[in-house]
Amino acid sequence: MRKTQIHKFGGASVKDALGVQNIADILRNRLRNNFAIVVSAMGKSTNQLENILSLKLDNKDYSKNSTILKDFHLSVCKELFPADHVIFPKIENYFIQLHHELNKPLTKDNYDEYYDRIVGFGELLSSRIVMEYLCMQNLLVLWQDARELIATDSDFRFAKIDWAKSRQNCQSQLKPKLEQFPVLTQGFLGADLNGRPTTLGREGSDFTAAILASCLDAGSVTIWKDVPGVLNADPKLFSDTILFSELDYQQAAQMTFYGASVIHPKTIKPLANSGIPLFVKSFLNPDEEGTKIHSQAKSAPLPTIILKKEQILVSLKVTDFTFIEESHIHQVYAQLQTLKLRVNMLQTSAISISIVIDSQLFKLEQLLRSLSQEFDVRYNEGLELLTVLHPDMDSLPEYLEDYELLLEQQTRNTIQVVRRAK
Ligand code: ASP
Ligand code: MG
């Protein structure tokens, strides 16, 4: 029996009607049984749902935003389907459900759980549209609710996978279907043990593909992107980028750790553990090779540039004329752990600790509040963290010109700077 292939299509690949048609073209000669398709929300729908939530939280009117979101999905469907197609009442129905959820009270305290009930509509809508379109094109696929497969804990917005249960679900529910037909499901979504919807963290659909691959002992995962594969820098930000034809799992994982957004950071580990190759390919040029990430890649180290935006530099100074000791660092890390904030860079001096974190709603004020008794706390927002792996010293100044540098760190293979445009 052929091993399952998993194919993941992200938001950019389904951002409009042409995108959905292109998926059908890509799948036309590839589709077979033992083939699972994972799709994200269309375009920026998840951001729009987040905006609706923040308006709701501030007791502001979100009806215009939800109408825009609905009209967007309906207009995509008008280009794809005849006017009497079943997709139209289905979309109406999802929006009725969405409004029903949004009529429930939202506070800062129930925000995370509420968020997971709302933002998942993006994936529910897109997966329905893509599935109906494929079927209309005689590419018969079954629709599967990912929340019946991906079992998680109740850590809303950042849910952790219950691997044993997810595997059991995939083997008992998904595998028998896959033996008959290709199956299409949503990325990003899961459910806790009480059946409450959860999400796996923003951009988590790649991770969904890897979870399904691991739970099904799949043969490969392919992530279809708007770039030719994994490049040594983001082509939207830097010119003269070079494509990696292959990478080993470790190199790829390291790049995602520093913030390369081409693959979600959690994607590599489950694939590496099971030796499942990951292909990153362009949905614009589907016949090109792209990048193969596997265990035996033989690529020479290339200077690789990774830029993380929306960074906050927090400086914590001891106030009582002592020096920084382990207990201070421990205290800071304990708070970061409680708030589920990851440190992107850390530096200590005799009297201060500097940390660089992602900008996240509510989190900064909570962090400042909890640490301000012990430390004199200062912060700078709106910064960029630039990481260069295997730097080429001659071209380095290019990335630093016109910027004010707030923090720098260098090891043998890595340079990191926190910068702000002058
Ligand atoms: N739609 C979700 C997001 O935008 C998940 C994903 O795209 O992978 O974060
Ligand atoms: Mg997305």
Coordinates of N, CA, C and O in Angstrom, one line a residue, residues 149-217:
L149 N -9.8 15.1 15.0 CA -8.5 14.4 14.9 C -7.5 14.9 15.8 O -6.8 14.1 16.5
I150 N -7.3 16.2 15.9 CA -6.2 16.8 16.6 C -6.6 17.0 18.1 O -7.3 18.0 18.4
A151 N -6.2 16.1 18.9 CA -6.6 16.2 20.3 C -5.5 17.0 21.1 O -4.3 16.8 20.9
T152 N -6.0 18.0 21.9 CA -5.0 18.9 22.6 C -5.4 19.0 24.0 O -6.5 18.5 24.5
D153 N -4.5 19.7 24.8 CA -4.9 20.1 26.1 C -5.8 21.3 26.0 O -6.2 21.7 25.0
S154 N -6.0 22.0 27.2 CA -7.0 23.1 27.2 C -6.2 24.4 27.3 O -6.7 25.4 27.8
D155 N -5.0 24.5 26.8 CA -4.2 25.7 26.8 C -4.6 26.5 25.6 O -3.9 26.5 24.5
F156 N -5.7 27.2 25.7 CA -6.3 27.8 24.5 C -5.4 28.8 23.9 O -4.6 29.4 24.5
R157 N -5.4 28.9 22.6 CA -4.6 29.7 21.7 C -3.2 29.1 21.5 O -2.5 29.5 20.5
F158 N -2.7 28.3 22.4 CA -1.4 27.7 22.3 C -1.5 26.2 22.6 O -0.6 25.7 23.3
A159 N -2.5 25.5 22.2 CA -2.8 24.2 22.7 C -1.7 23.2 22.4 O -1.1 23.3 21.3
K160 N -1.4 22.4 23.4 CA -0.4 21.3 23.1 C -1.0 20.0 22.7 O -2.1 19.7 23.2
I161 N -0.3 19.3 21.9 CA -0.9 18.1 21.3 C -0.9 16.9 22.2 O 0.1 16.7 22.9
D162 N -2.0 16.2 22.3 CA -2.1 15.0 23.0 C -1.8 13.9 21.9 O -2.7 13.5 21.1
W163 N -0.5 13.5 21.8 CA -0.1 12.7 20.7 C -0.7 11.4 20.6 O -1.1 10.9 19.6
A164 N -0.9 10.7 21.8 CA -1.4 9.4 21.8 C -2.9 9.4 21.3 O -3.3 8.6 20.4
K165 N -3.7 10.4 21.8 CA -5.1 10.5 21.4 C -5.2 10.9 19.9 O -6.0 10.4 19.2
S166 N -4.4 11.8 19.5 CA -4.4 12.3 18.1 C -4.1 11.1 17.2 O -4.8 10.9 16.1
R167 N -3.1 10.3 17.6 CA -2.7 9.2 16.8 C -3.9 8.2 16.7 O -4.3 7.7 15.6
Q168 N -4.5 8.0 17.8 CA -5.6 7.0 17.9 C -6.8 7.5 16.9 O -7.3 6.8 16.2
N169 N -7.1 8.8 17.0 CA -8.1 9.4 16.2 C -7.8 9.2 14.7 O -8.6 8.9 13.9
C170 N -6.5 9.6 14.4 CA -6.1 9.5 13.0 C -6.2 8.0 12.4 O -6.6 7.8 11.3
Q171 N -5.7 7.1 13.3 CA -5.7 5.7 12.8 C -7.2 5.2 12.7 O -7.5 4.4 11.8
S172 N -8.0 5.6 13.7 CA -9.4 4.9 13.7 C -10.3 5.7 12.7 O -11.2 5.1 12.1
Q173 N -10.2 7.0 12.6 CA -11.2 7.8 11.8 C -10.7 8.2 10.5 O -11.4 8.2 9.5
L174 N -9.4 8.6 10.4 CA -9.0 9.2 9.2 C -8.4 8.1 8.2 O -8.7 8.1 7.0
K175 N -7.7 7.1 8.8 CA -7.0 6.1 7.9 C -8.0 5.4 7.0 O -7.8 5.2 5.8
P176 N -9.1 4.9 7.6 CA -10.1 4.1 6.8 C -10.7 5.0 5.6 O -10.9 4.5 4.5
K177 N -10.9 6.3 5.9 CA -11.4 7.2 4.8 C -10.3 7.3 3.8 O -10.6 7.3 2.6
L178 N -9.1 7.6 4.2 CA -8.0 7.8 3.3 C -7.8 6.6 2.3 O -7.3 6.8 1.2
E179 N -8.1 5.5 2.8 CA -7.9 4.3 1.9 C -8.9 4.3 0.8 O -8.6 3.7 -0.3
Q180 N -10.0 5.0 0.9 CA -11.0 5.1 -0.1 C -10.8 6.4 -1.0 O -10.9 6.4 -2.2
F181 N -10.7 7.5 -0.3 CA -10.7 8.8 -0.9 C -9.7 9.8 -0.4 O -9.3 9.6 0.8
P182 N -9.3 10.8 -1.2 CA -8.5 11.9 -0.6 C -9.4 12.6 0.5 O -10.6 12.7 0.3
V183 N -8.7 13.1 1.5 CA -9.5 13.8 2.6 C -8.9 15.2 2.7 O -7.7 15.5 2.6
L184 N -9.8 16.2 2.9 CA -9.4 17.6 3.1 C -9.8 18.1 4.4 O -11.0 17.8 4.9
T185 N -8.9 18.7 5.2 CA -9.2 19.2 6.5 C -8.6 20.5 6.8 O -7.9 21.1 5.9
Q186 N -8.8 21.0 8.0 CA -8.4 22.4 8.3 C -7.0 22.3 9.1 O -6.8 21.4 9.9
G187 N -6.2 23.3 8.8 CA -5.0 23.4 9.7 C -5.4 24.2 10.9 O -6.5 24.7 11.1
F188 N -4.4 24.2 11.9 CA -4.5 25.2 13.0 C -5.5 24.8 14.1 O -5.4 25.3 15.2
L189 N -6.5 23.9 13.8 CA -7.6 23.7 14.7 C -7.4 22.4 15.5 O -6.9 21.4 14.9
G190 N -7.9 22.3 16.7 CA -7.9 21.1 17.5 C -9.1 21.2 18.5 O -9.9 22.1 18.4
A191 N -9.2 20.2 19.3 CA -10.2 20.3 20.4 C -9.6 19.7 21.6 O -8.8 18.7 21.6
D192 N -10.0 20.2 22.8 CA -9.5 19.6 24.0 C -10.3 18.4 24.4 O -11.2 17.9 23.7
L193 N -10.0 17.8 25.6 CA -10.6 16.5 25.9 C -12.1 16.6 26.1 O -12.9 15.6 26.1
N194 N -12.6 17.9 26.4 CA -14.0 18.1 26.5 C -14.7 18.5 25.2 O -15.9 18.9 25.2
G195 N -14.0 18.4 24.2 CA -14.5 18.8 22.8 C -14.6 20.3 22.6 O -15.1 20.7 21.6
R196 N -13.9 21.1 23.4 CA -13.9 22.5 23.2 C -12.9 22.9 22.1 O -11.8 22.3 22.2
P197 N -13.2 23.8 21.2 CA -12.2 24.1 20.1 C -11.0 24.7 20.7 O -11.1 25.6 21.6
T198 N -9.8 24.4 20.1 CA -8.6 25.0 20.5 C -7.9 25.4 19.2 O -8.2 24.9 18.1
T199 N -6.8 26.2 19.4 CA -5.9 26.4 18.2 C -4.5 26.2 18.6 O -4.1 26.3 19.8
L200 N -3.7 26.0 17.6 CA -2.3 25.6 17.8 C -1.3 26.7 17.8 O -0.1 26.5 17.8
G201 N -1.7 28.0 17.8 CA -0.8 29.1 17.7 C -0.8 29.6 16.2 O -1.0 28.8 15.3
R202 N -0.7 30.9 16.1 CA -0.8 31.5 14.7 C 0.2 30.8 13.7 O 1.2 30.4 14.1
E203 N -0.3 30.7 12.5 CA 0.4 30.1 11.4 C 0.6 28.6 11.7 O 1.5 28.0 11.1
G204 N -0.2 28.0 12.5 CA 0.0 26.6 12.9 C -0.5 25.6 12.0 O -0.3 24.4 12.3
S205 N -0.9 25.9 10.8 CA -1.4 24.9 9.8 C -0.3 24.0 9.3 O -0.5 22.8 9.1
D206 N 0.9 24.5 9.2 CA 2.1 23.6 8.8 C 2.2 22.5 9.9 O 2.5 21.4 9.6
F207 N 2.1 22.9 11.1 CA 2.2 22.0 12.3 C 1.1 20.9 12.1 O 1.4 19.7 12.3
T208 N -0.1 21.3 11.8 CA -1.2 20.3 11.6 C -0.7 19.3 10.6 O -0.9 18.1 10.8
A209 N -0.1 19.7 9.5 CA 0.3 18.8 8.4 C 1.3 17.8 9.0 O 1.2 16.6 8.7
A210 N 2.2 18.3 9.8 CA 3.2 17.4 10.4 C 2.6 16.5 11.4 O 3.0 15.3 11.5
I211 N 1.6 16.9 12.2 CA 1.0 16.1 13.2 C 0.3 14.9 12.4 O 0.4 13.7 12.8
L212 N -0.5 15.3 11.4 CA -1.2 14.2 10.7 C -0.2 13.2 10.1 O -0.4 12.0 10.1
A213 N 0.9 13.8 9.5 CA 1.9 12.9 8.9 C 2.5 11.9 10.0 O 2.6 10.7 9.7
S214 N 2.8 12.5 11.1 CA 3.4 11.6 12.2 C 2.3 10.6 12.6 O 2.7 9.4 12.8
C215 N 1.1 11.0 12.8 CA 0.1 10.1 13.3 C -0.3 9.0 12.3 O -0.9 8.0 12.6
L216 N -0.1 9.3 11.0 CA -0.5 8.4 10.0 C 0.7 7.6 9.4 O 0.6 6.9 8.4
D217 N 1.9 7.9 10.0 CA 3.2 7.3 9.4 C 3.3 7.6 7.9 O 3.5 6.7 7.1

